Structure formats: structure tokens, C-alpha cells
Short mmCIF file of C-alpha atoms in Angstrom, two decimals:
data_model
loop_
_atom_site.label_atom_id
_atom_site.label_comp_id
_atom_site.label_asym_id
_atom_site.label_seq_id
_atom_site.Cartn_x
_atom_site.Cartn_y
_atom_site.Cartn_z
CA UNK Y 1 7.71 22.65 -6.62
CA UNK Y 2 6.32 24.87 -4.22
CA UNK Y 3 7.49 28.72 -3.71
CA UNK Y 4 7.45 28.25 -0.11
CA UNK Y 5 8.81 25.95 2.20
CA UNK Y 6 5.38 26.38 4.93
CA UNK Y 7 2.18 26.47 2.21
CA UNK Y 8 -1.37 26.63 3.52
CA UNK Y 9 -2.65 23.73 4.68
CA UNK Y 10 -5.96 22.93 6.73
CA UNK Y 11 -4.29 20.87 8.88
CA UNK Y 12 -6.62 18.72 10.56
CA UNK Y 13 -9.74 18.28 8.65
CA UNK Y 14 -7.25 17.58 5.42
CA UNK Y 15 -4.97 15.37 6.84
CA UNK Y 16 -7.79 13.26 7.50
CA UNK Y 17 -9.42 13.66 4.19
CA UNK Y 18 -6.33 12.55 3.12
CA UNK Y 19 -6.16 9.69 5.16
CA UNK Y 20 -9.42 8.27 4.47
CA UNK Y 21 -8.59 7.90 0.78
CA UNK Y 22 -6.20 4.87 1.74
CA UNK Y 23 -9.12 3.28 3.99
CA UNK Y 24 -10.83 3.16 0.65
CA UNK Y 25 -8.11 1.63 -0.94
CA UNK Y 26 -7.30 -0.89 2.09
CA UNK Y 27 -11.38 -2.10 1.20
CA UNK Y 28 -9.61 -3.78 -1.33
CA UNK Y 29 -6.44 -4.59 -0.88
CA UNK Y 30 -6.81 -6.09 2.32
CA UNK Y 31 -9.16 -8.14 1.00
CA UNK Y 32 -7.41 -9.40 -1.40
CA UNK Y 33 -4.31 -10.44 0.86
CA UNK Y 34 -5.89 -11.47 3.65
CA UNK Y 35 -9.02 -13.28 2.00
CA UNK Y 36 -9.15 -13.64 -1.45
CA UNK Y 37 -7.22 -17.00 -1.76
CA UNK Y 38 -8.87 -18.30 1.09
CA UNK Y 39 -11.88 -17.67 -0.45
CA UNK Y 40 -10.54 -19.01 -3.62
CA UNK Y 41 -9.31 -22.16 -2.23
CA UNK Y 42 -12.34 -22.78 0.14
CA UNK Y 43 -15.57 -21.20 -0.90
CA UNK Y 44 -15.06 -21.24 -5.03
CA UNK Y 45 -13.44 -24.52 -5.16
CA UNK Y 46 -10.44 -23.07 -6.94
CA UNK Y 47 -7.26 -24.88 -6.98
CA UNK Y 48 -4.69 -22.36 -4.99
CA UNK Y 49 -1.72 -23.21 -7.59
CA UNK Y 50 -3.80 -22.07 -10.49
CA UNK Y 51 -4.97 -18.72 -8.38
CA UNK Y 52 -1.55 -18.08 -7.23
CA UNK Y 53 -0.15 -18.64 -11.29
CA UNK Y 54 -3.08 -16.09 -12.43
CA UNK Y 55 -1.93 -13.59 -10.09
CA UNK Y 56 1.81 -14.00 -10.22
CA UNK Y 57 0.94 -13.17 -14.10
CA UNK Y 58 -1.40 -10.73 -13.58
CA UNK Y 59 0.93 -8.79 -12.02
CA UNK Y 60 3.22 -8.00 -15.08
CA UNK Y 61 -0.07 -6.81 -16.97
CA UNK Y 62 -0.61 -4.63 -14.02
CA UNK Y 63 2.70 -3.24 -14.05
CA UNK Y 64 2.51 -1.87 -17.48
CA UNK Y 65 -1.21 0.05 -16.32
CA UNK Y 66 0.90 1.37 -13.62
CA UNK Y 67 3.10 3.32 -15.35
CA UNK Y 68 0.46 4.32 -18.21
CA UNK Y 69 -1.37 5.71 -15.04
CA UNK Y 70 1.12 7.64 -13.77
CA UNK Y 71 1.84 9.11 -16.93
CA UNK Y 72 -1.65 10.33 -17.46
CA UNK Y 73 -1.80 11.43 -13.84
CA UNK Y 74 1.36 13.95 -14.88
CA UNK Y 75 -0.58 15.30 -17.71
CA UNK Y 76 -3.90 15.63 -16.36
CA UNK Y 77 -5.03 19.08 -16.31
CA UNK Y 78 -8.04 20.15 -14.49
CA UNK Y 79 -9.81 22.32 -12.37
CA UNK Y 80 -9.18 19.98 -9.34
CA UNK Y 81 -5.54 19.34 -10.40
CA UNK Y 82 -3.49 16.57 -11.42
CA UNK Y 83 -4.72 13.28 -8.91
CA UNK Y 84 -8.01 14.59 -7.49
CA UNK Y 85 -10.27 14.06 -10.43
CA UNK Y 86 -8.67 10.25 -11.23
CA UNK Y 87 -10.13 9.68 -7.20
CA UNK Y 88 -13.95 11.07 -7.98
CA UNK Y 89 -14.33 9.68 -10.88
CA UNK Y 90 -12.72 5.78 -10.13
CA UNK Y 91 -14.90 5.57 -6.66
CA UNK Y 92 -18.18 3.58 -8.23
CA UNK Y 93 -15.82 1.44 -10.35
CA UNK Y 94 -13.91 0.97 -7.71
CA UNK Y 95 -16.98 -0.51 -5.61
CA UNK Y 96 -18.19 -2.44 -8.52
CA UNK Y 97 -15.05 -4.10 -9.46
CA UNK Y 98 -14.71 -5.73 -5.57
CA UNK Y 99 -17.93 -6.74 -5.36
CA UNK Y 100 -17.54 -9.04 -8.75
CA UNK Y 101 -14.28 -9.95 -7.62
CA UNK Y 102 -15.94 -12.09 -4.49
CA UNK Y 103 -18.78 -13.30 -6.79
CA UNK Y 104 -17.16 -16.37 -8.73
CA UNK Y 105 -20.12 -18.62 -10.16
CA UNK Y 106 -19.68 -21.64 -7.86
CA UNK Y 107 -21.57 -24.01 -10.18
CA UNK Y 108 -19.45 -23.22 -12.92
CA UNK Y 109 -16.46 -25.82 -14.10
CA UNK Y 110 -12.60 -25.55 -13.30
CA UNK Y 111 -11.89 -23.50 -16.40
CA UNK Y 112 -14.47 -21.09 -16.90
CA UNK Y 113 -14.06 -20.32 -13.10
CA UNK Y 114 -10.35 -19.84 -13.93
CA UNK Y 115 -11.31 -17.48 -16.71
CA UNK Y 116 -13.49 -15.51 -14.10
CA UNK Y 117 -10.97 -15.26 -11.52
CA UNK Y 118 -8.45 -14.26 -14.27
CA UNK Y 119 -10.83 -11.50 -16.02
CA UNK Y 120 -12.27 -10.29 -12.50
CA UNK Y 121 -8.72 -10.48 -10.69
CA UNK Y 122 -7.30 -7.73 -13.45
CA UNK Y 123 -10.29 -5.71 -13.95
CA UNK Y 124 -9.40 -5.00 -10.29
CA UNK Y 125 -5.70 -4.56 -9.83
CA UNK Y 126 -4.62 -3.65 -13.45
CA UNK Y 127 -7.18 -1.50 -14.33
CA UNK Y 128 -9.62 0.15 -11.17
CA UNK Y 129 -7.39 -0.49 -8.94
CA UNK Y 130 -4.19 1.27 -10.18
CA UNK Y 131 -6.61 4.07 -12.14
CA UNK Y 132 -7.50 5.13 -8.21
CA UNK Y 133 -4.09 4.58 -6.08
CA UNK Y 134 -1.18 5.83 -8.32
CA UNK Y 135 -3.12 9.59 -8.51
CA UNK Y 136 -3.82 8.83 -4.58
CA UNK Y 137 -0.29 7.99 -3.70
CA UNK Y 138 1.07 11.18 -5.89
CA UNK Y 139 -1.33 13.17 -3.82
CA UNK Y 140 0.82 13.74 -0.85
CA UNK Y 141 3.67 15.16 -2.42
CA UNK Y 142 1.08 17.70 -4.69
CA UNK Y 143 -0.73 18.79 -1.10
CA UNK Y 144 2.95 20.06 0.57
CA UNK Y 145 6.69 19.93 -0.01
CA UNK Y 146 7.39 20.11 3.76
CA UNK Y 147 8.68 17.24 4.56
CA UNK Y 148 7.08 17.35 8.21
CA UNK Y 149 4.00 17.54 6.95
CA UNK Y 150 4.57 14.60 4.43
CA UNK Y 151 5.60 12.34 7.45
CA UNK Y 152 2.16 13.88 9.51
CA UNK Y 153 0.37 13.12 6.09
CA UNK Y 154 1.81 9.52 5.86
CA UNK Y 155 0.60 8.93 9.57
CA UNK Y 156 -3.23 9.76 8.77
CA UNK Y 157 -2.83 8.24 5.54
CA UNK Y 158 -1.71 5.12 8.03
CA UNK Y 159 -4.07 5.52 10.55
CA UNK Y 160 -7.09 5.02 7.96
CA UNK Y 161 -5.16 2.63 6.30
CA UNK Y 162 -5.03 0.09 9.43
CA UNK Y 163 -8.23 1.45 9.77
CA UNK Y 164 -9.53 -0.06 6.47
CA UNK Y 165 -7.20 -3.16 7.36
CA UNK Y 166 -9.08 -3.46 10.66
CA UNK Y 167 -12.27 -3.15 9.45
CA UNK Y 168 -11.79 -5.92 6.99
CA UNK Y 169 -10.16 -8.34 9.50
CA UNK Y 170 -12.54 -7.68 11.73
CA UNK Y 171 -15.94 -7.81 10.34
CA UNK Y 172 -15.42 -9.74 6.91
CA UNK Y 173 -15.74 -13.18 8.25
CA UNK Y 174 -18.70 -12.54 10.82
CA UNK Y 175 -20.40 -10.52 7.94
CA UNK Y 176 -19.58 -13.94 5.70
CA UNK Y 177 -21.14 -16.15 8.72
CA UNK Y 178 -24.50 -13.72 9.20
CA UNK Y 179 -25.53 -13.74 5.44
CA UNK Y 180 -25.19 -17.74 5.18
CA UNK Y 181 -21.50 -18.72 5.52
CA UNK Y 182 -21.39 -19.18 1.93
CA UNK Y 183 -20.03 -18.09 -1.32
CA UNK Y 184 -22.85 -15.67 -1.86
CA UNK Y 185 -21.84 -14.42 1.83
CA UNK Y 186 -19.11 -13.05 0.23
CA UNK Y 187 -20.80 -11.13 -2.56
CA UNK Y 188 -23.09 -9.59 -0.14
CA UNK Y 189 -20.12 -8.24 2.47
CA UNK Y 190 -18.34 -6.82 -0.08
CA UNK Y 191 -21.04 -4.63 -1.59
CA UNK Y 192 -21.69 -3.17 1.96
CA UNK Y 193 -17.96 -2.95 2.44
CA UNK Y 194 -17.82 -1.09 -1.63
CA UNK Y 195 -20.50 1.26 -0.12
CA UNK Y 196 -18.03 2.66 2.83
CA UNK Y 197 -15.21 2.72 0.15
CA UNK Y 198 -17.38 5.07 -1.83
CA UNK Y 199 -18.15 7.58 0.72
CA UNK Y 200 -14.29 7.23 1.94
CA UNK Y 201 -13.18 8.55 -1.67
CA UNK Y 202 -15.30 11.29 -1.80
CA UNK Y 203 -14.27 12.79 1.50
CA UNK Y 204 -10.59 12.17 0.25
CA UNK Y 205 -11.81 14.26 -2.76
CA UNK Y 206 -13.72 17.18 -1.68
CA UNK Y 207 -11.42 17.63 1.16
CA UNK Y 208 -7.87 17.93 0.29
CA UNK Y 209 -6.62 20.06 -2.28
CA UNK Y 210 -2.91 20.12 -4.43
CA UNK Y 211 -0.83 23.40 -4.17
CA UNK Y 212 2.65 22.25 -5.31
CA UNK Y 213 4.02 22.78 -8.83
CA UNK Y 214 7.36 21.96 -10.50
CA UNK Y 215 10.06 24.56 -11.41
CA UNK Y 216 9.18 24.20 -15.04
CA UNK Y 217 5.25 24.78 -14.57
CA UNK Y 218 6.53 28.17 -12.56
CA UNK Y 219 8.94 29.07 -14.78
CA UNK Y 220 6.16 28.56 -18.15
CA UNK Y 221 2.82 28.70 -19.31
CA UNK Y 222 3.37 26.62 -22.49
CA UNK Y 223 3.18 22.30 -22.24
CA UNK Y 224 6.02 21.49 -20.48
CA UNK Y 225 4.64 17.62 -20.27
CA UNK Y 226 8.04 15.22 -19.55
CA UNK Y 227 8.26 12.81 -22.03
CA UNK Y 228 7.84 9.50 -21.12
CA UNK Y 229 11.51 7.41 -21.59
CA UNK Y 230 13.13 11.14 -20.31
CA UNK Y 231 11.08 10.62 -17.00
CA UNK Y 232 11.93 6.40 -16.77
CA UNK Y 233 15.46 7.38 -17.44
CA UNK Y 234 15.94 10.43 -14.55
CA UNK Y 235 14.04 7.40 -12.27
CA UNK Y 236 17.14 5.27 -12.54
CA UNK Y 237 19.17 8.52 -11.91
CA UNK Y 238 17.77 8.58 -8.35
CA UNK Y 239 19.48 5.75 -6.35
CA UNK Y 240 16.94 7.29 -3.28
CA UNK Y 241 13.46 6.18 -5.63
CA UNK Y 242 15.26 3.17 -6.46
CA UNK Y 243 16.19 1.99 -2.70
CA UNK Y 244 12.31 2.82 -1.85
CA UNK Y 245 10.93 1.08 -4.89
CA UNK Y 246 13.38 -2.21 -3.75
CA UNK Y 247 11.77 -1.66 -0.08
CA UNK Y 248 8.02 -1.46 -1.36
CA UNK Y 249 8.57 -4.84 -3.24
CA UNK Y 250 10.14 -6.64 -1.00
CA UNK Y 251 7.40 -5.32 1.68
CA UNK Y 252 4.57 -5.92 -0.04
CA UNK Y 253 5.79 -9.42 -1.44
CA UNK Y 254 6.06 -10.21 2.41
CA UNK Y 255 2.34 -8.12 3.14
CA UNK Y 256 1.18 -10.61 0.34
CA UNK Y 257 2.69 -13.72 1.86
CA UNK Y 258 1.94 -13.04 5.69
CA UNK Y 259 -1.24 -11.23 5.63
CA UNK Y 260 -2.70 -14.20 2.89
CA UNK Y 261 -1.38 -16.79 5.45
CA UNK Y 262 -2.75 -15.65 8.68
CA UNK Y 263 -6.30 -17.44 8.38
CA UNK Y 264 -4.64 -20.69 7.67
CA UNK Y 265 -2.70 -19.91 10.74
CA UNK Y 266 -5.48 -19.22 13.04
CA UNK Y 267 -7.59 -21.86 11.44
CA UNK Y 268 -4.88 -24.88 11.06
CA UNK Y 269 -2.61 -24.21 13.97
CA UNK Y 270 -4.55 -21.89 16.51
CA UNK Y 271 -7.99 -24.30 15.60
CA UNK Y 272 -10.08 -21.40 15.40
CA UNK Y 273 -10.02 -19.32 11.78
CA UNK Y 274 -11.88 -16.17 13.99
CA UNK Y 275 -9.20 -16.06 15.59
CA UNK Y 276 -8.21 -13.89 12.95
CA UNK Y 277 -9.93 -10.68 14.20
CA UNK Y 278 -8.16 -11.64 17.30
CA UNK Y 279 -4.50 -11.80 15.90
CA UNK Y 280 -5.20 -8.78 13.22
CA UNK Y 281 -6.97 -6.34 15.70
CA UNK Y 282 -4.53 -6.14 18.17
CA UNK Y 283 -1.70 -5.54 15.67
CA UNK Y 284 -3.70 -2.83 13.84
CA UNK Y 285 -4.73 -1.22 17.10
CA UNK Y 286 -1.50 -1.14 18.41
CA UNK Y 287 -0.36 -0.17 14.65
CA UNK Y 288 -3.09 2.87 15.13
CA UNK Y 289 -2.41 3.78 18.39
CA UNK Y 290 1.32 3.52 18.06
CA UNK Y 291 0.85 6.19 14.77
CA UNK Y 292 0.23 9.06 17.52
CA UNK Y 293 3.36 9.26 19.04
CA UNK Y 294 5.58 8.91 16.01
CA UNK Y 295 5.54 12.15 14.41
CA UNK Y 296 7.59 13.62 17.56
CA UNK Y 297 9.81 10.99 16.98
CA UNK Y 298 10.20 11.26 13.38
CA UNK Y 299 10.99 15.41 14.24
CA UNK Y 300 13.66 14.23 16.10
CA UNK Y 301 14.98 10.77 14.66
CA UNK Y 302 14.34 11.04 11.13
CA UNK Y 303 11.93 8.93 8.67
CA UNK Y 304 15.06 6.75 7.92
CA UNK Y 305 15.94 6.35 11.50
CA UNK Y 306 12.09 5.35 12.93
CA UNK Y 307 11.62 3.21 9.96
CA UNK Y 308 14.74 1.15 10.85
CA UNK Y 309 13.51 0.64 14.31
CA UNK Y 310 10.59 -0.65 13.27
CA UNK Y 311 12.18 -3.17 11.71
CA UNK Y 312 13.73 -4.53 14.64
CA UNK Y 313 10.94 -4.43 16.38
CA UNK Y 314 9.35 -6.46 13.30
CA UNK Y 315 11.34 -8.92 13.86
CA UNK Y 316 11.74 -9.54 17.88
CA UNK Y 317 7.86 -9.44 17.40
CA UNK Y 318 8.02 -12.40 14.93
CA UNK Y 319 10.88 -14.55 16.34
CA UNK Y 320 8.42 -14.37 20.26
CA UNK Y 321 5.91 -15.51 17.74
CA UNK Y 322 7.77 -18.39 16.21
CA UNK Y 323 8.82 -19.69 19.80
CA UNK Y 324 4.92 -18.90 21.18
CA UNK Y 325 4.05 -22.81 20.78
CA UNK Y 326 0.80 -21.39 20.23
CA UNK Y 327 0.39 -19.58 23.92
CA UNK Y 328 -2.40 -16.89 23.37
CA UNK Y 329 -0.28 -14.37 25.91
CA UNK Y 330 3.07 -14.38 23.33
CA UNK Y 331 1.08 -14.54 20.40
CA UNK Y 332 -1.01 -11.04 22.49
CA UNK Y 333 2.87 -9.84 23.17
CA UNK Y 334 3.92 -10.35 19.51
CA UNK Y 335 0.92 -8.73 18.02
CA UNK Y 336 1.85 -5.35 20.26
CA UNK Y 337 5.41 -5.28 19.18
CA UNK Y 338 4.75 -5.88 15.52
CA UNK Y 339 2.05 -3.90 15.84
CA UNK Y 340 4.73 -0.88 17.34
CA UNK Y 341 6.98 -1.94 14.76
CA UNK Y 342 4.56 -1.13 11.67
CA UNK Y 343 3.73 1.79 13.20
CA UNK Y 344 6.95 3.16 12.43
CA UNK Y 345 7.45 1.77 8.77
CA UNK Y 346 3.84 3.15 8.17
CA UNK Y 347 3.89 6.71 9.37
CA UNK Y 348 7.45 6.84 7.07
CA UNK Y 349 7.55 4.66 4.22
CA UNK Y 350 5.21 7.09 2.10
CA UNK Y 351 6.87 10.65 3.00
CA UNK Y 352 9.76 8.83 2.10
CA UNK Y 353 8.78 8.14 -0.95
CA UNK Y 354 7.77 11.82 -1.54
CA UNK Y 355 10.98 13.01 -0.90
CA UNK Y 356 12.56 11.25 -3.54
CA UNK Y 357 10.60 13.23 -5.87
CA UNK Y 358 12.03 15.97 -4.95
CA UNK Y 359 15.67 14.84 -5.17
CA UNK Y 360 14.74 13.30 -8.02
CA UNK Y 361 13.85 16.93 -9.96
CA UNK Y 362 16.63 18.57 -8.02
CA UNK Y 363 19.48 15.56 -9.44
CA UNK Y 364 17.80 15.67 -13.10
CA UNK Y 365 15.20 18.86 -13.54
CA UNK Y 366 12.33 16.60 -14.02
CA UNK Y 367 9.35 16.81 -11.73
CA UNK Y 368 7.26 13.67 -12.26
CA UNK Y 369 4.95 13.01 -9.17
CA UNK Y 370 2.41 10.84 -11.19
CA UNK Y 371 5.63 8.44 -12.34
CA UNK Y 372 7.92 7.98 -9.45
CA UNK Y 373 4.44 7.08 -7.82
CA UNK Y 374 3.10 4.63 -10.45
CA UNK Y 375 6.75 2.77 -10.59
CA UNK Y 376 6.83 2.46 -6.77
CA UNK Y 377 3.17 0.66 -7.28
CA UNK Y 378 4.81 -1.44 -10.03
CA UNK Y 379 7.19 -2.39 -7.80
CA UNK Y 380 5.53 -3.37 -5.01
CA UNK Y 381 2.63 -4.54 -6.78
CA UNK Y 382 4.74 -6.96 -8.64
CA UNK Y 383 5.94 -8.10 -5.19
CA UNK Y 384 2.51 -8.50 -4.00
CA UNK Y 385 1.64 -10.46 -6.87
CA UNK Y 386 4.85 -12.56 -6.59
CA UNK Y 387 4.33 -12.99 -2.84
CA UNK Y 388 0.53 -14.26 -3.89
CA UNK Y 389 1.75 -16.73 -6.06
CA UNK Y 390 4.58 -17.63 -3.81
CA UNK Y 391 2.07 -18.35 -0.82
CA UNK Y 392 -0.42 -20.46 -3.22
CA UNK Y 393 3.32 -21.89 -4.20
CA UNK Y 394 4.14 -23.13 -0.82
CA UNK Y 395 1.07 -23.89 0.28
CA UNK Y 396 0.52 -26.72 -2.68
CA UNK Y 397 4.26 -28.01 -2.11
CA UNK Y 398 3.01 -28.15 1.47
CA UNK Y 399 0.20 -30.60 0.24
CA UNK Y 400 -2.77 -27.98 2.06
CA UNK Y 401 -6.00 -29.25 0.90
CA UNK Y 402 -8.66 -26.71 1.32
CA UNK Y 403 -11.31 -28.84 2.24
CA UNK Y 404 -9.44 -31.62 3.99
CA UNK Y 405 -10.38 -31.68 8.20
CA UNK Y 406 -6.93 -31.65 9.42
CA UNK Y 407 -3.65 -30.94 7.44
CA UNK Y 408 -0.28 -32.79 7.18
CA UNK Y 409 2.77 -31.75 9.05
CA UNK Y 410 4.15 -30.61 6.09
CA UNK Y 411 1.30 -28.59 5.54
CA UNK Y 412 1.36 -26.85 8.62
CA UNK Y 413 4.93 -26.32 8.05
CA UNK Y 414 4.55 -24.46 5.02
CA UNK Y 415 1.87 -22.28 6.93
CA UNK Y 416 4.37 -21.74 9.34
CA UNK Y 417 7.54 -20.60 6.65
CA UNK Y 418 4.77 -18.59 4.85
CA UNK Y 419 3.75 -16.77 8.14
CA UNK Y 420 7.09 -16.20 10.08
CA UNK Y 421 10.30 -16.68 8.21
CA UNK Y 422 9.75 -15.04 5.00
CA UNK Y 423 8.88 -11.77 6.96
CA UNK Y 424 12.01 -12.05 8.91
CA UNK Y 425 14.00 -12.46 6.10
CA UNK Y 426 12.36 -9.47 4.43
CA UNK Y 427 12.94 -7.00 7.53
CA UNK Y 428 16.75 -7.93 7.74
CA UNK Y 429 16.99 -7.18 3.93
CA UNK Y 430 15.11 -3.85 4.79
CA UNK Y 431 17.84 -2.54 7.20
CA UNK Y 432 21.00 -3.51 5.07
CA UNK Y 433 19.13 -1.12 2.56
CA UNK Y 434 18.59 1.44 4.70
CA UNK Y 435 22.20 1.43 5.89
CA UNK Y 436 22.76 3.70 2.51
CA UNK Y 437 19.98 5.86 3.14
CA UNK Y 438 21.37 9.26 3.93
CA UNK Y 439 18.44 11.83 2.39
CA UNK Y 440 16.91 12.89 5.48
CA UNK Y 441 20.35 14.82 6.07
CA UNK Y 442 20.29 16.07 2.35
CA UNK Y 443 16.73 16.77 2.04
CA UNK Y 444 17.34 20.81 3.68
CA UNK Y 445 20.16 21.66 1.50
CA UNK Y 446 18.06 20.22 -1.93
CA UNK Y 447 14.98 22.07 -0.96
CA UNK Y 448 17.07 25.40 -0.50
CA UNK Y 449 18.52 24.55 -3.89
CA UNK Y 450 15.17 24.22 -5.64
CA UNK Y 451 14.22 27.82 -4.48
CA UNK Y 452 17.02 29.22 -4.91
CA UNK Y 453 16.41 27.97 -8.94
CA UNK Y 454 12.76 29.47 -8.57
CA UNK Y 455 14.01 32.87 -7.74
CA UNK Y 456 16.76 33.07 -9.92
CA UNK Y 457 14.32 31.98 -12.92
CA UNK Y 458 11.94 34.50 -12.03
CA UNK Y 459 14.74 37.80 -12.04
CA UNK Y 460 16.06 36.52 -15.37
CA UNK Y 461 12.31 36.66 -16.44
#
């Protein structure tokens, strides 16, 4: 916990070091909503109900690495702190692990591809994957505790991250087309797209640094290392890191189920798969753009309040699209308005999750940045992984043959349940949570608290 409510911060040139740690991440995970099933299904020759099984499992092996990473991000002790050495020295692995992820043997039969995609699939999320976000994500709250700051943090940190998205959705598929349009293609992009994550991560490294400390670290010099059930059970003391956990699964089950869909979309319904770049870059331009006027509103509004609204605007965005009939001008009109409506969630949804850390120590006196962060990714990892399987799920009740020229009705159907109506759903769960959200009002009073411990420590001392 920091002694001061202002610390000193670089502003600038660290908020976008910070930032460009999740367009390295985004490399990745983009990739694997957007394209990896597609690439599955179309280039590998890999049934989608076996992918989607393998990484609806996955997921619960991924969830245990979470929280043994967040552990070992708490009691990491080094020179560079607590998260910033997991980020320099994951980076390469991090690079490697993508590239063999898009390199299934092609020649191979059904099972030993399955075995590849199920080796090469957790390699990436359980293990590289989670050993390079969870210290990421408990970076913000180690940089600052102001809680202005956070929310300007979580804006850069969503700038790069549409950013990263962007990039992916934009050049993955023309990249695929100029090296051969095959399933080599894809091999090749992603080791020049593992090369940018590379240099992204050590920017994120060498330029930020981590100033804040718990009460206990400033009251001690001895180990004062929270053990590990102590910090699950003060978690599920904190209804505020339980509502945001809830909110990352449900979100990222929906990323997982939308963002995977949206090449069948453009390809099966629109007729034209490029049409993805279309679709994708004017959301995440709008998304971008949309980022730079949200931290005056989130001043004056609250995180709680500008995260609801986007919402709503989530959702008019996706019931124009639904009732498009595939006009290019709604489905331009949709993309702005979702694109406005991420915005918001985006430059929030993070600081938010910060400040539960901090009403987390000040409800049960434990200070566990490297936990709360590593159980939000377990959360919304295991709806990302649930949403994956859920979309190959559809998709095969649908009957969607990869490699057939035209798809049923009931095909196109599913596309259509897996693209709009989910989401909806989702963003109308979203604001019934956030109806008993209330910690932006508390957040002042807690922080005074906290201090108020500090100084009192240090006179009986």
C-alpha cells in the first residue's frame, strides 16, 4: 500500500510502456479467438467439436497455473519487483509458444493432430501464457494506488490492447494469403507477429516501474508472505473481486464466442471472409479513438457508471446489427457504437479490478496483488475456454462443415446465435451486476483508512 495517495509517476512515457505490454499479450490472444478454430477447422483439417472439447478442458488445467502464478508473483522478490521480472524473462517463450501453436503437421492423422493441438494449445494458455499476464495484470495496481491513474492506466493498457487486436484482424489473413494461403502461411505470420510481441514486452519492462507496497511490507522487514488458503479465503470475503471475477467470465466467455465467430460471419453470411478487417477495424478504431475521451468522463461519472453505459451501447450496437439484413451502412453504424461501447468497459474493467485489491486488504489485512489477479484470469479464462468450446459446440449442432461451399440454414443460424445473441445476453447480465456495485463511492473513505493504519503503525514503532 502506498504512503501517499499522489506517488511519482512518469506519466506519459510509462503509461504507454504499460500499455504496450497488453499489445503483446493481445498477439496471442486475439489470435486465438478470432483465428485459431478457424484455422483449426479449415487449414489443419481438425474436427471443431474435438478442438472446442480440448479447450473447454484445457481450461480447468489452466486455471490451476493461474493461481500457482499468482502466488509466485506475491512472493517474488527482486531487484525489479514483484511482476516485472515474470514479463522479461516469459517474452521469447512467449513468441515461441504462438508460433508452434499455428504449426499443426497437416499430413499427420486425426489423433496425433489432436495430441498436437492438445500439447501446443496448453503449453500456450496454461503455462506461457498465464506465466506472462497474471504478473502483467498485477502490474497496475503495484505502479499507483490512485485510482485516477489506474483508470488512465487501464485506457493505455486498452489502447494497445485494441491495438494488438487490430493488428491481428487486420493483417493476419493478408499475411496468410502473401506467404501461400496455406497452413504453413500461418506458421510464417505468426513468427513475424512473435517478433513485435517481443519488442512490445521489453518496452513494458524497462519502462514502467512498481512503487506500491502493502501495510505489512511497511510495517516489517521479516517474510510476511500470505499463505496461500488465508489469501483464497479473504478473496471470497470481497463481494467487490467476486462481482468483477463473475463480469470477466461472463465477458470473456462472450469475447471467446463473438470474436471466434466473426470470420464465419463475414465469410458465410457477408460472402467475403476479408471482410473481417473491415468489421474488426472499425470497431477497434472507434474502440481506440473512443479511449481518449473517457478518462474525463470516468473523473466525473465513475468506472462503475461509464462501464454500465457501455453496455447499453453494447447492446443497441448489436440489436442494429441483428436487424442490418446484411446492409454494409448498419453493419458500419453498429461497428461505431459497439466500438463506443467497449471503449467504456475497456478503459474501466481493469482499474476496477485494482480497486478491489485494495478493499480487499482494507476488509481482511491481506494485500495479495499477484492472487486477486491470477483468480480474475481463472475466471475469465475459464469463460474463454467455455465460450471456445461452446462456439465449436454450436457450430457442429449447426451442421457447419469447414470445407463445404455453402452452409445450411441451420448453419448460418448457429453463426448468427454465436455472433449476436449470446453477447446480448451477456451485456444485460453485466448491468444487473453492476446494479450492486457501489465502491467507487467507498473507494475515498478505504484509502484514508489504509493510511491512517500506516501512520498509526509507524508511531507505535
Amino acid at each position: 500500500m502506498a504512503q501517499q495517495y499522489s506517488l511519482n509517476f512518469k506519466k506519459l512515457s510509462e503509461r504507454l510502456a504499460y500499455g504496450f505490454g497488453d499489445f503483446g499479450c493481445n498477439i496471442i490472444y486475439t489470435a486465438m479467438s478470432a483465428f485459431l478454430l478457424f484455422y483449426y477447422t479449415d487449414y489443419a483439417g481438425v474436427s471443431a467439436f474435438a478442438v472446442g472439447t480440448i479447450m473447454m478442458v484445457s481450461r480447468l488445467f489452466d486455471g490451476v497455473s493461474d493461481i500457482i502464478m499468482g502466488v509466485i508473483v506475491d512472493r517474488t522478490k527482486s531487484k525489479y519487483g514483484k511482476a516485472r521480472p515474470w514479463i522479461l524473462r516469459m517474452c521469447i517463450p512467449f513468441a515461441i509458444s504462438g508460433v508452434l501453436l499455428f504449426s499443426v503437421p497437416t499430413s499427420w492423422a486425426e489423433t496425433p493432430k489432436l495430441i498436437y493441438v492438445f500439447i501446443t494449445y496448453n503449453l500456450v494458455s496454461t503455462v506461457v501464457y498465464t506465466a506472462i499476464n497474471v504478473p502483467y495484470s498485477a502490474l497496475n495496481a503495484l505502479m499507483t494506488q490512485n485510482p485516477y491513474e489506474r483508470s488512465v492506466l487501464s485506457i493505455f493498457r486498452n489502447l494497445l490492447a485494441t491495438a494488438g487486436t487490430l493488428t491481428i484482424n487486420i493483417f493476419t489473413l493478408p499475411l496468410v494469403e502473401f506467404f501461400g494461403n496455406n497452413a504453413l502461411a500461418w506458421t510464417k505470420t505468426f513468427f513475424i507477429f512473435g517478433i513485435v510481441a517481443i519488442i512490445a514486452f521489453l518496452y513494458t519492462f524497462w519502462g514502467t516501474s512498481e512503487r506500491v507496497k502493502s501495510v505489512a511490507q511497511l510495517q516489517s522487514t521479516e517474510n510476511n508472505d500470505v499463505p496461500v488458503l488465508v489469501g483464497i479465503k479473504a478473496l471470497f470475503k470481497n463481494k467487490y473481486w467476486i462481482m468483477m471475477t463473475g463480469m470477466l467470465a461472463l465477458f470473456f466467455l462472450m469475447y471467446a464466442i463473438n470474436g471466434g465467430s466473426t470470420v464465419y460471419y463475414a465469410k458465410d453470411i457477408l460472402g467475403d471472409k476479408n471482410l473481417v478487417g473491415t468489421i474488426n477495424g472499425i470497431f477497434n478504431i472507434v474502440q481506440i479513438c473512443g479511449m481518449f475521451f473517457i478518462a474525463m468522463m470516468i473523473k466525473k461519472f465513475g468506472k462503475r457508471n461509464i462501464f454500465a453505459l457501455g453496455l447499453v451501447l453494447d447492446i443497441i450496437g448489436m440489436l442494429i446489427l441483428n436487424y442490418s439484413n446484411g446492409a454494409m451502412s448498419l453493419i458500419i453504424i453498429s461497428s461505431i457504437i459497439r466500438g463506443l461501447g467497449n471503449a467504456c468497459g475497456g478503459a474501466t474493467m481493469w482499474a476496477m479490478v485494482s480497486d478491489t485489491i485494495d478493499y480487499g486488504e482494507w476488509k481482511t489485512g491481506y494485500r495479495t496483488e499477484g492472487l486477486v489477479n491470477s483468480a480474475c484470469s481463472f475466471g475469465w479464462k475459464i469463460g474463454n475456454g467455455i465460450g471456445s468450446a461452446l462456439l465449436g459446440l454450436i457450430l457442429e449442432a449447426g451442421g457447419y462443415v469447414g470445407t463445404a461451399i455453402t452452409q445450411t440454414e441451420t448453419a448460418l443460424f448457429s453463426i448468427e446465435i454465436c455472433f449476436i445473441w449470446i453477447p446480448i445476453a451477456i451485456y444485460v447480465i453485466g448491468l444487473v451486476i453492476m446494479s450492486f456495485y457501489h465502491l467507487d463511492k467507498e473507494f475515498p473513505a478505504i484509502i484514508r483508512d489504509l493510511n491512517n493504519r500506516i501512520i498509526k503503525q509507524t508511531t507505535i514503532k
